[in-house]
């Protein structure tokens, strides 16, 4: 059991590096499109395409996979004590939604916590007690549905260029209060509190549905993997893992089609995002088997066990560095230096998480969420 948990925590911790690198474009520029970012030097172009090909859209699925895996482990741990998991899971979903909403309003609008909380609501309503076969079928269906969305993502972002310019102006020079007002939609054009509340409710329903379509495929895949014990006795599964790891070069080649600015190139890129995510899971598991006693793996696990706190800390650090109410480096560093900054921040988190874990078992946000999930009772 300990070994299985360790590989999950280490993979989750390593994935936080990918999330930070992928988010760095949005932290710096408020967008992810090449036209808006306009990298001019060769090193910025190299960093941009590295982010797009090796990282972007292939790390969030890993987090979704681990989230789904964790759902099954959570249910099992409670059922072994003859406790119902539905109540704690409902509170976990609500807790994540609240944390995500606060994150969006007060820190950064590129949140994923609300997405996973909303997706968990759908899991509880429709999928928790289903069979593995059903999970796999729906995982494939959702993947098939979301691929066209990824196909049009860049074009959709381009359509929002005017709004992106407005956001960039606010983020780069606005006060903290102005940034918050922009994020939650309170402007001079707002028609009143009731209108805002109704729009917020409709918006949440839309977000909840879209959240499940966005990450549901890999959450269900992770649930199926947990059900069959994918990370049990991983040393005995190295042959299978090596075969699946070949999806890494396949996914990278597919995602490299991004440089071909053609609809077919974008479609191949979209397929590569999922292939690369699955390949990364297998490759990292193989590396964990070889290096499970290496200090680096222990540090990855420390970051992973504090994933909620570390994720939110990344947002606080980066918005402070880039936004106008902080140091005001929005759009000024360049993609390459932003990549270096991501590595530095994550390196500090590796060290800080290891030192923190020597004294505390839970991160501050993890502790708060656990208190809410278990209604303050020790578990």
Short mmCIF file of C-alpha atoms in Angstrom, two decimals:
data_model
loop_
_atom_site.label_atom_id
_atom_site.label_comp_id
_atom_site.label_asym_id
_atom_site.label_seq_id
_atom_site.Cartn_x
_atom_site.Cartn_y
_atom_site.Cartn_z
CA UNK A 1 0.00 0.00 0.00
CA UNK A 2 2.75 2.46 0.96
CA UNK A 3 4.60 1.92 -2.30
CA UNK A 4 1.42 2.47 -4.33
CA UNK A 5 0.66 5.70 -2.50
CA UNK A 6 4.25 6.86 -2.93
CA UNK A 7 4.18 6.52 -6.68
CA UNK A 8 0.88 8.38 -6.85
CA UNK A 9 2.16 11.20 -4.67
CA UNK A 10 5.44 11.41 -6.59
CA UNK A 11 3.62 11.55 -9.92
CA UNK A 12 1.25 14.19 -8.59
CA UNK A 13 4.18 16.23 -7.30
CA UNK A 14 6.04 15.99 -10.59
CA UNK A 15 2.89 16.96 -12.48
CA UNK A 16 2.75 20.22 -10.52
CA UNK A 17 5.92 21.26 -12.34
CA UNK A 18 4.17 20.71 -15.66
CA UNK A 19 1.12 22.64 -14.47
CA UNK A 20 3.29 25.57 -13.44
CA UNK A 21 5.12 25.59 -16.78
CA UNK A 22 1.85 25.43 -18.71
CA UNK A 23 0.28 28.15 -16.58
CA UNK A 24 3.29 30.44 -16.92
CA UNK A 25 2.15 31.63 -20.36
CA UNK A 26 -1.21 32.67 -18.93
CA UNK A 27 0.37 34.20 -15.84
CA UNK A 28 2.64 36.32 -18.03
CA UNK A 29 0.37 37.21 -20.94
CA UNK A 30 -3.22 36.39 -20.02
CA UNK A 31 -3.40 34.18 -23.12
CA UNK A 32 -1.83 31.09 -24.68
CA UNK A 33 -1.92 31.96 -28.40
CA UNK A 34 1.22 32.59 -30.42
CA UNK A 35 -0.32 35.64 -32.09
CA UNK A 36 -0.93 37.39 -28.77
CA UNK A 37 2.34 36.33 -27.11
CA UNK A 38 4.41 36.96 -30.26
CA UNK A 39 7.74 35.39 -29.21
CA UNK A 40 10.40 37.16 -31.29
CA UNK A 41 13.78 35.70 -30.26
CA UNK A 42 14.80 32.13 -31.02
CA UNK A 43 15.01 31.27 -27.33
CA UNK A 44 11.51 32.56 -26.65
CA UNK A 45 10.18 30.66 -29.65
CA UNK A 46 11.96 27.50 -28.46
CA UNK A 47 10.51 27.89 -24.96
CA UNK A 48 7.06 28.58 -26.41
CA UNK A 49 7.02 25.44 -28.55
CA UNK A 50 8.54 23.36 -25.75
CA UNK A 51 5.66 24.43 -23.51
CA UNK A 52 3.08 23.80 -26.21
CA UNK A 53 4.43 20.43 -27.33
CA UNK A 54 5.93 18.80 -24.23
CA UNK A 55 3.68 20.21 -21.51
CA UNK A 56 0.48 22.09 -22.36
CA UNK A 57 -2.76 20.06 -22.41
CA UNK A 58 -0.90 16.87 -21.43
CA UNK A 59 -0.44 17.54 -17.70
CA UNK A 60 -3.97 18.39 -16.60
CA UNK A 61 -5.17 14.97 -17.83
CA UNK A 62 -2.61 13.36 -15.49
CA UNK A 63 -4.06 15.29 -12.59
CA UNK A 64 -7.53 14.17 -13.66
CA UNK A 65 -6.33 10.57 -13.79
CA UNK A 66 -4.86 10.81 -10.28
CA UNK A 67 -8.01 12.55 -9.03
CA UNK A 68 -10.11 9.64 -10.27
CA UNK A 69 -7.68 7.13 -8.79
CA UNK A 70 -7.91 8.94 -5.48
CA UNK A 71 -11.72 8.78 -5.49
CA UNK A 72 -11.64 4.97 -5.49
CA UNK A 73 -8.94 4.83 -2.80
CA UNK A 74 -11.00 7.24 -0.70
CA UNK A 75 -14.14 5.14 -1.07
CA UNK A 76 -12.28 1.94 -0.20
CA UNK A 77 -10.71 3.41 2.91
CA UNK A 78 -14.11 4.44 4.27
CA UNK A 79 -15.88 1.22 3.27
CA UNK A 80 -13.25 -0.81 5.13
CA UNK A 81 -14.39 0.99 8.27
CA UNK A 82 -18.03 0.39 7.28
CA UNK A 83 -18.59 4.08 6.65
CA UNK A 84 -20.50 5.65 3.78
CA UNK A 85 -18.34 7.58 1.34
CA UNK A 86 -21.12 9.62 -0.27
CA UNK A 87 -21.38 12.28 2.41
CA UNK A 88 -17.63 12.98 2.58
CA UNK A 89 -17.39 12.93 -1.22
CA UNK A 90 -20.23 15.44 -1.57
CA UNK A 91 -18.51 17.69 0.95
CA UNK A 92 -15.22 17.21 -0.84
CA UNK A 93 -16.79 18.32 -4.11
CA UNK A 94 -18.39 21.35 -2.44
CA UNK A 95 -15.12 22.17 -0.67
CA UNK A 96 -13.18 22.11 -3.94
CA UNK A 97 -15.81 24.28 -5.61
CA UNK A 98 -15.60 26.84 -2.79
CA UNK A 99 -11.79 26.83 -2.87
CA UNK A 100 -11.86 27.17 -6.66
CA UNK A 101 -14.33 30.06 -6.56
CA UNK A 102 -12.21 31.89 -3.97
CA UNK A 103 -9.09 31.18 -6.01
CA UNK A 104 -10.70 32.67 -9.11
CA UNK A 105 -12.05 35.72 -7.33
CA UNK A 106 -9.12 36.56 -5.09
CA UNK A 107 -6.00 35.21 -6.81
CA UNK A 108 -6.16 33.93 -10.39
CA UNK A 109 -8.82 33.02 -12.93
CA UNK A 110 -6.97 30.01 -14.41
CA UNK A 111 -8.27 27.75 -11.63
CA UNK A 112 -8.71 23.96 -11.86
CA UNK A 113 -10.09 23.25 -8.38
CA UNK A 114 -13.61 24.34 -9.28
CA UNK A 115 -13.36 22.21 -12.41
CA UNK A 116 -12.53 19.06 -10.43
CA UNK A 117 -15.12 19.83 -7.76
CA UNK A 118 -17.83 20.26 -10.39
CA UNK A 119 -16.70 17.09 -12.19
CA UNK A 120 -16.90 15.17 -8.90
CA UNK A 121 -20.59 16.17 -8.63
CA UNK A 122 -21.24 14.43 -11.95
CA UNK A 123 -19.26 11.38 -10.80
CA UNK A 124 -21.38 11.15 -7.64
CA UNK A 125 -24.64 11.58 -9.53
CA UNK A 126 -24.06 9.21 -12.40
CA UNK A 127 -20.88 7.11 -12.20
CA UNK A 128 -19.66 6.24 -8.71
CA UNK A 129 -21.28 2.79 -8.49
CA UNK A 130 -20.84 1.82 -12.14
CA UNK A 131 -18.66 -1.00 -13.44
CA UNK A 132 -15.16 -0.60 -14.83
CA UNK A 133 -16.44 -1.35 -18.34
CA UNK A 134 -18.93 1.52 -18.08
CA UNK A 135 -16.21 3.90 -16.87
CA UNK A 136 -13.97 2.96 -19.79
CA UNK A 137 -16.75 3.33 -22.36
CA UNK A 138 -17.71 6.77 -21.07
CA UNK A 139 -14.06 7.76 -20.84
CA UNK A 140 -13.76 7.05 -24.55
CA UNK A 141 -17.01 8.86 -25.33
CA UNK A 142 -15.93 11.98 -23.43
CA UNK A 143 -12.51 11.91 -25.07
CA UNK A 144 -14.19 11.75 -28.46
CA UNK A 145 -16.41 14.70 -27.56
CA UNK A 146 -13.62 16.90 -26.19
CA UNK A 147 -11.21 16.35 -29.08
CA UNK A 148 -13.17 18.70 -31.39
CA UNK A 149 -13.16 21.30 -28.58
CA UNK A 150 -9.36 21.13 -28.42
CA UNK A 151 -9.35 21.30 -32.20
CA UNK A 152 -10.97 24.75 -32.07
CA UNK A 153 -9.34 26.00 -28.85
CA UNK A 154 -6.71 28.18 -30.49
CA UNK A 155 -9.28 29.69 -32.87
CA UNK A 156 -11.63 30.35 -29.95
CA UNK A 157 -8.84 32.10 -28.03
CA UNK A 158 -8.12 34.21 -31.09
CA UNK A 159 -11.76 35.33 -31.18
CA UNK A 160 -11.34 36.62 -27.64
CA UNK A 161 -8.38 38.82 -28.62
CA UNK A 162 -10.22 42.04 -27.77
CA UNK A 163 -11.19 40.76 -24.32
CA UNK A 164 -7.65 39.44 -23.86
CA UNK A 165 -6.24 42.91 -24.53
CA UNK A 166 -8.64 44.36 -21.97
CA UNK A 167 -7.64 41.75 -19.39
CA UNK A 168 -3.94 42.34 -20.08
CA UNK A 169 -4.36 46.06 -19.45
CA UNK A 170 -6.09 45.42 -16.13
CA UNK A 171 -3.66 42.72 -15.00
CA UNK A 172 -0.57 44.72 -15.91
CA UNK A 173 -1.53 48.02 -14.31
CA UNK A 174 -4.74 47.60 -12.31
CA UNK A 175 -5.04 47.69 -8.55
CA UNK A 176 -5.92 44.53 -6.64
CA UNK A 177 -9.53 45.69 -6.28
CA UNK A 178 -9.80 46.42 -10.02
CA UNK A 179 -8.48 42.95 -10.84
CA UNK A 180 -10.98 41.31 -8.50
CA UNK A 181 -13.87 43.32 -9.97
CA UNK A 182 -12.84 42.28 -13.47
CA UNK A 183 -12.57 38.60 -12.52
CA UNK A 184 -15.99 38.36 -10.91
CA UNK A 185 -17.65 40.48 -13.58
CA UNK A 186 -18.55 43.57 -11.56
CA UNK A 187 -18.04 46.54 -13.88
CA UNK A 188 -19.75 49.83 -14.65
CA UNK A 189 -21.92 47.92 -17.10
CA UNK A 190 -23.27 45.49 -14.49
CA UNK A 191 -27.06 45.81 -14.23
CA UNK A 192 -27.38 45.11 -10.52
CA UNK A 193 -26.84 42.52 -7.82
CA UNK A 194 -29.79 40.31 -8.80
CA UNK A 195 -28.67 40.20 -12.42
CA UNK A 196 -25.16 39.34 -11.30
CA UNK A 197 -26.36 36.52 -9.01
CA UNK A 198 -28.56 35.00 -11.74
CA UNK A 199 -25.71 35.21 -14.23
CA UNK A 200 -23.42 33.60 -11.66
CA UNK A 201 -25.83 30.69 -11.12
CA UNK A 202 -26.25 30.11 -14.85
CA UNK A 203 -22.51 30.41 -15.30
CA UNK A 204 -21.84 27.78 -12.63
CA UNK A 205 -24.21 25.29 -14.25
CA UNK A 206 -22.45 25.85 -17.57
CA UNK A 207 -19.03 25.51 -15.93
CA UNK A 208 -20.07 22.30 -14.15
CA UNK A 209 -21.17 20.68 -17.40
CA UNK A 210 -18.10 21.85 -19.30
CA UNK A 211 -15.84 20.77 -16.42
CA UNK A 212 -17.05 17.21 -16.63
CA UNK A 213 -16.55 17.14 -20.38
CA UNK A 214 -13.07 18.66 -19.97
CA UNK A 215 -11.62 16.31 -17.34
CA UNK A 216 -14.20 13.55 -17.00
CA UNK A 217 -12.48 11.26 -19.48
CA UNK A 218 -9.29 10.94 -17.45
CA UNK A 219 -11.11 10.94 -14.10
CA UNK A 220 -13.09 7.90 -15.22
CA UNK A 221 -9.93 6.32 -16.62
CA UNK A 222 -8.22 6.86 -13.26
CA UNK A 223 -11.16 5.30 -11.42
CA UNK A 224 -10.96 2.25 -13.67
CA UNK A 225 -7.20 2.03 -13.12
CA UNK A 226 -7.69 2.12 -9.34
CA UNK A 227 -10.37 -0.52 -9.51
CA UNK A 228 -8.02 -2.96 -11.26
CA UNK A 229 -5.05 -1.97 -9.06
CA UNK A 230 -2.81 -0.40 -11.68
CA UNK A 231 -0.26 0.80 -9.13
CA UNK A 232 -0.27 -2.43 -7.12
CA UNK A 233 2.91 -4.52 -7.64
CA UNK A 234 4.18 -2.15 -10.30
CA UNK A 235 7.46 -4.05 -10.55
CA UNK A 236 5.51 -6.93 -12.09
CA UNK A 237 4.00 -4.68 -14.74
CA UNK A 238 7.15 -3.22 -16.24
CA UNK A 239 6.70 -4.92 -19.61
CA UNK A 240 3.25 -3.40 -20.06
CA UNK A 241 4.44 -0.03 -18.77
CA UNK A 242 7.33 -0.02 -21.26
CA UNK A 243 4.91 -0.59 -24.12
CA UNK A 244 2.60 2.18 -22.97
CA UNK A 245 5.60 4.51 -22.48
CA UNK A 246 6.11 4.44 -26.26
CA UNK A 247 3.17 6.83 -26.35
CA UNK A 248 5.58 9.53 -25.19
CA UNK A 249 7.47 9.81 -28.51
CA UNK A 250 4.22 9.17 -30.41
CA UNK A 251 2.49 11.96 -28.50
CA UNK A 252 5.40 14.38 -28.95
CA UNK A 253 5.45 13.76 -32.70
CA UNK A 254 1.70 14.28 -32.91
CA UNK A 255 1.85 17.48 -30.87
CA UNK A 256 4.73 18.75 -33.02
CA UNK A 257 2.15 19.05 -35.81
CA UNK A 258 1.17 22.26 -34.05
CA UNK A 259 3.81 24.05 -36.12
CA UNK A 260 1.83 23.10 -39.23
CA UNK A 261 -0.82 25.80 -39.16
CA UNK A 262 -3.49 23.71 -40.81
CA UNK A 263 -6.73 22.17 -39.45
CA UNK A 264 -5.31 18.67 -39.92
CA UNK A 265 -2.20 19.65 -37.96
CA UNK A 266 -4.36 20.91 -35.11
CA UNK A 267 -6.37 17.66 -35.12
CA UNK A 268 -3.23 15.52 -34.91
CA UNK A 269 -1.97 17.78 -32.12
CA UNK A 270 -5.20 17.20 -30.20
CA UNK A 271 -4.80 13.43 -30.41
CA UNK A 272 -1.21 13.78 -29.23
CA UNK A 273 -2.24 15.57 -26.03
CA UNK A 274 -4.01 12.48 -24.69
CA UNK A 275 -1.41 10.03 -25.99
CA UNK A 276 1.38 11.99 -24.34
CA UNK A 277 -0.45 12.17 -21.00
CA UNK A 278 -0.90 8.39 -20.89
CA UNK A 279 2.70 7.89 -21.95
CA UNK A 280 3.95 10.23 -19.23
CA UNK A 281 2.09 8.23 -16.57
CA UNK A 282 3.72 4.99 -17.72
CA UNK A 283 7.19 6.53 -18.15
CA UNK A 284 7.17 8.17 -14.74
CA UNK A 285 6.04 4.92 -13.12
CA UNK A 286 9.00 3.14 -14.72
CA UNK A 287 11.35 5.85 -13.45
CA UNK A 288 9.82 5.52 -10.00
CA UNK A 289 10.56 1.79 -9.97
CA UNK A 290 14.22 2.48 -10.77
CA UNK A 291 14.63 5.53 -8.51
CA UNK A 292 12.10 4.95 -5.73
CA UNK A 293 14.76 5.42 -3.03
CA UNK A 294 16.31 8.50 -4.65
CA UNK A 295 15.86 11.74 -2.66
CA UNK A 296 14.32 13.39 -5.73
CA UNK A 297 11.42 10.94 -5.69
CA UNK A 298 10.88 11.61 -1.99
CA UNK A 299 10.84 15.34 -2.74
CA UNK A 300 8.32 14.83 -5.55
CA UNK A 301 6.15 12.90 -3.07
CA UNK A 302 6.38 15.73 -0.54
CA UNK A 303 5.19 18.22 -3.16
CA UNK A 304 2.43 15.82 -4.17
CA UNK A 305 1.15 15.35 -0.64
CA UNK A 306 0.86 19.12 -0.37
CA UNK A 307 -0.52 19.50 -3.89
CA UNK A 308 -3.46 21.76 -3.01
CA UNK A 309 -1.33 24.16 -0.98
CA UNK A 310 1.49 24.12 -3.52
CA UNK A 311 -0.88 24.71 -6.44
CA UNK A 312 -2.45 27.73 -4.77
CA UNK A 313 0.98 28.98 -3.68
CA UNK A 314 2.12 28.94 -7.33
CA UNK A 315 -0.77 31.25 -8.21
CA UNK A 316 -0.03 33.63 -5.33
CA UNK A 317 3.67 33.83 -6.20
CA UNK A 318 3.18 34.29 -9.95
CA UNK A 319 0.37 36.85 -9.76
CA UNK A 320 2.47 38.82 -7.27
CA UNK A 321 5.41 38.77 -9.68
CA UNK A 322 3.48 39.64 -12.85
CA UNK A 323 0.41 41.68 -11.94
CA UNK A 324 0.35 45.44 -11.52
CA UNK A 325 -0.50 45.32 -7.82
CA UNK A 326 2.71 43.31 -7.32
CA UNK A 327 6.04 43.67 -9.12
CA UNK A 328 4.38 44.42 -12.46
CA UNK A 329 6.36 42.13 -14.80
CA UNK A 330 3.27 41.23 -16.85
CA UNK A 331 4.38 40.57 -20.45
CA UNK A 332 7.93 41.77 -19.78
CA UNK A 333 10.08 38.73 -18.98
CA UNK A 334 9.61 36.71 -22.14
CA UNK A 335 8.68 33.05 -22.53
CA UNK A 336 12.19 31.65 -21.94
CA UNK A 337 12.79 33.57 -18.71
CA UNK A 338 9.29 32.63 -17.63
CA UNK A 339 10.23 28.98 -18.11
CA UNK A 340 13.37 29.48 -16.01
CA UNK A 341 11.29 31.22 -13.35
CA UNK A 342 8.91 28.24 -13.26
CA UNK A 343 11.84 25.90 -12.62
CA UNK A 344 13.14 28.15 -9.84
CA UNK A 345 9.74 28.39 -8.14
CA UNK A 346 9.22 24.64 -8.35
CA UNK A 347 12.74 24.01 -7.04
CA UNK A 348 11.91 26.12 -4.00
CA UNK A 349 8.71 24.15 -3.56
CA UNK A 350 10.66 20.89 -3.66
CA UNK A 351 12.89 22.05 -0.83
CA UNK A 352 10.13 23.82 1.10
CA UNK A 353 7.74 20.86 0.90
CA UNK A 354 10.38 18.45 2.16
CA UNK A 355 11.19 20.70 5.12
CA UNK A 356 7.49 21.30 5.85
CA UNK A 357 6.75 17.56 5.77
CA UNK A 358 9.39 16.96 8.41
CA UNK A 359 7.13 18.75 10.91
CA UNK A 360 3.58 18.50 9.50
CA UNK A 361 1.69 15.71 7.75
CA UNK A 362 -0.85 17.96 6.02
CA UNK A 363 -0.57 21.24 4.17
CA UNK A 364 -2.68 24.15 5.44
CA UNK A 365 -5.24 23.91 2.62
CA UNK A 366 -5.31 20.11 2.83
CA UNK A 367 -5.97 20.40 6.58
CA UNK A 368 -8.77 22.88 6.02
CA UNK A 369 -10.43 20.74 3.34
CA UNK A 370 -10.16 17.62 5.49
CA UNK A 371 -11.81 19.41 8.40
CA UNK A 372 -14.70 20.34 6.10
CA UNK A 373 -14.98 16.87 4.53
CA UNK A 374 -15.09 15.07 7.88
CA UNK A 375 -17.01 17.86 9.69
CA UNK A 376 -14.08 18.48 12.01
CA UNK A 377 -13.78 14.84 13.11
CA UNK A 378 -10.35 13.15 13.07
CA UNK A 379 -9.99 10.47 10.42
#
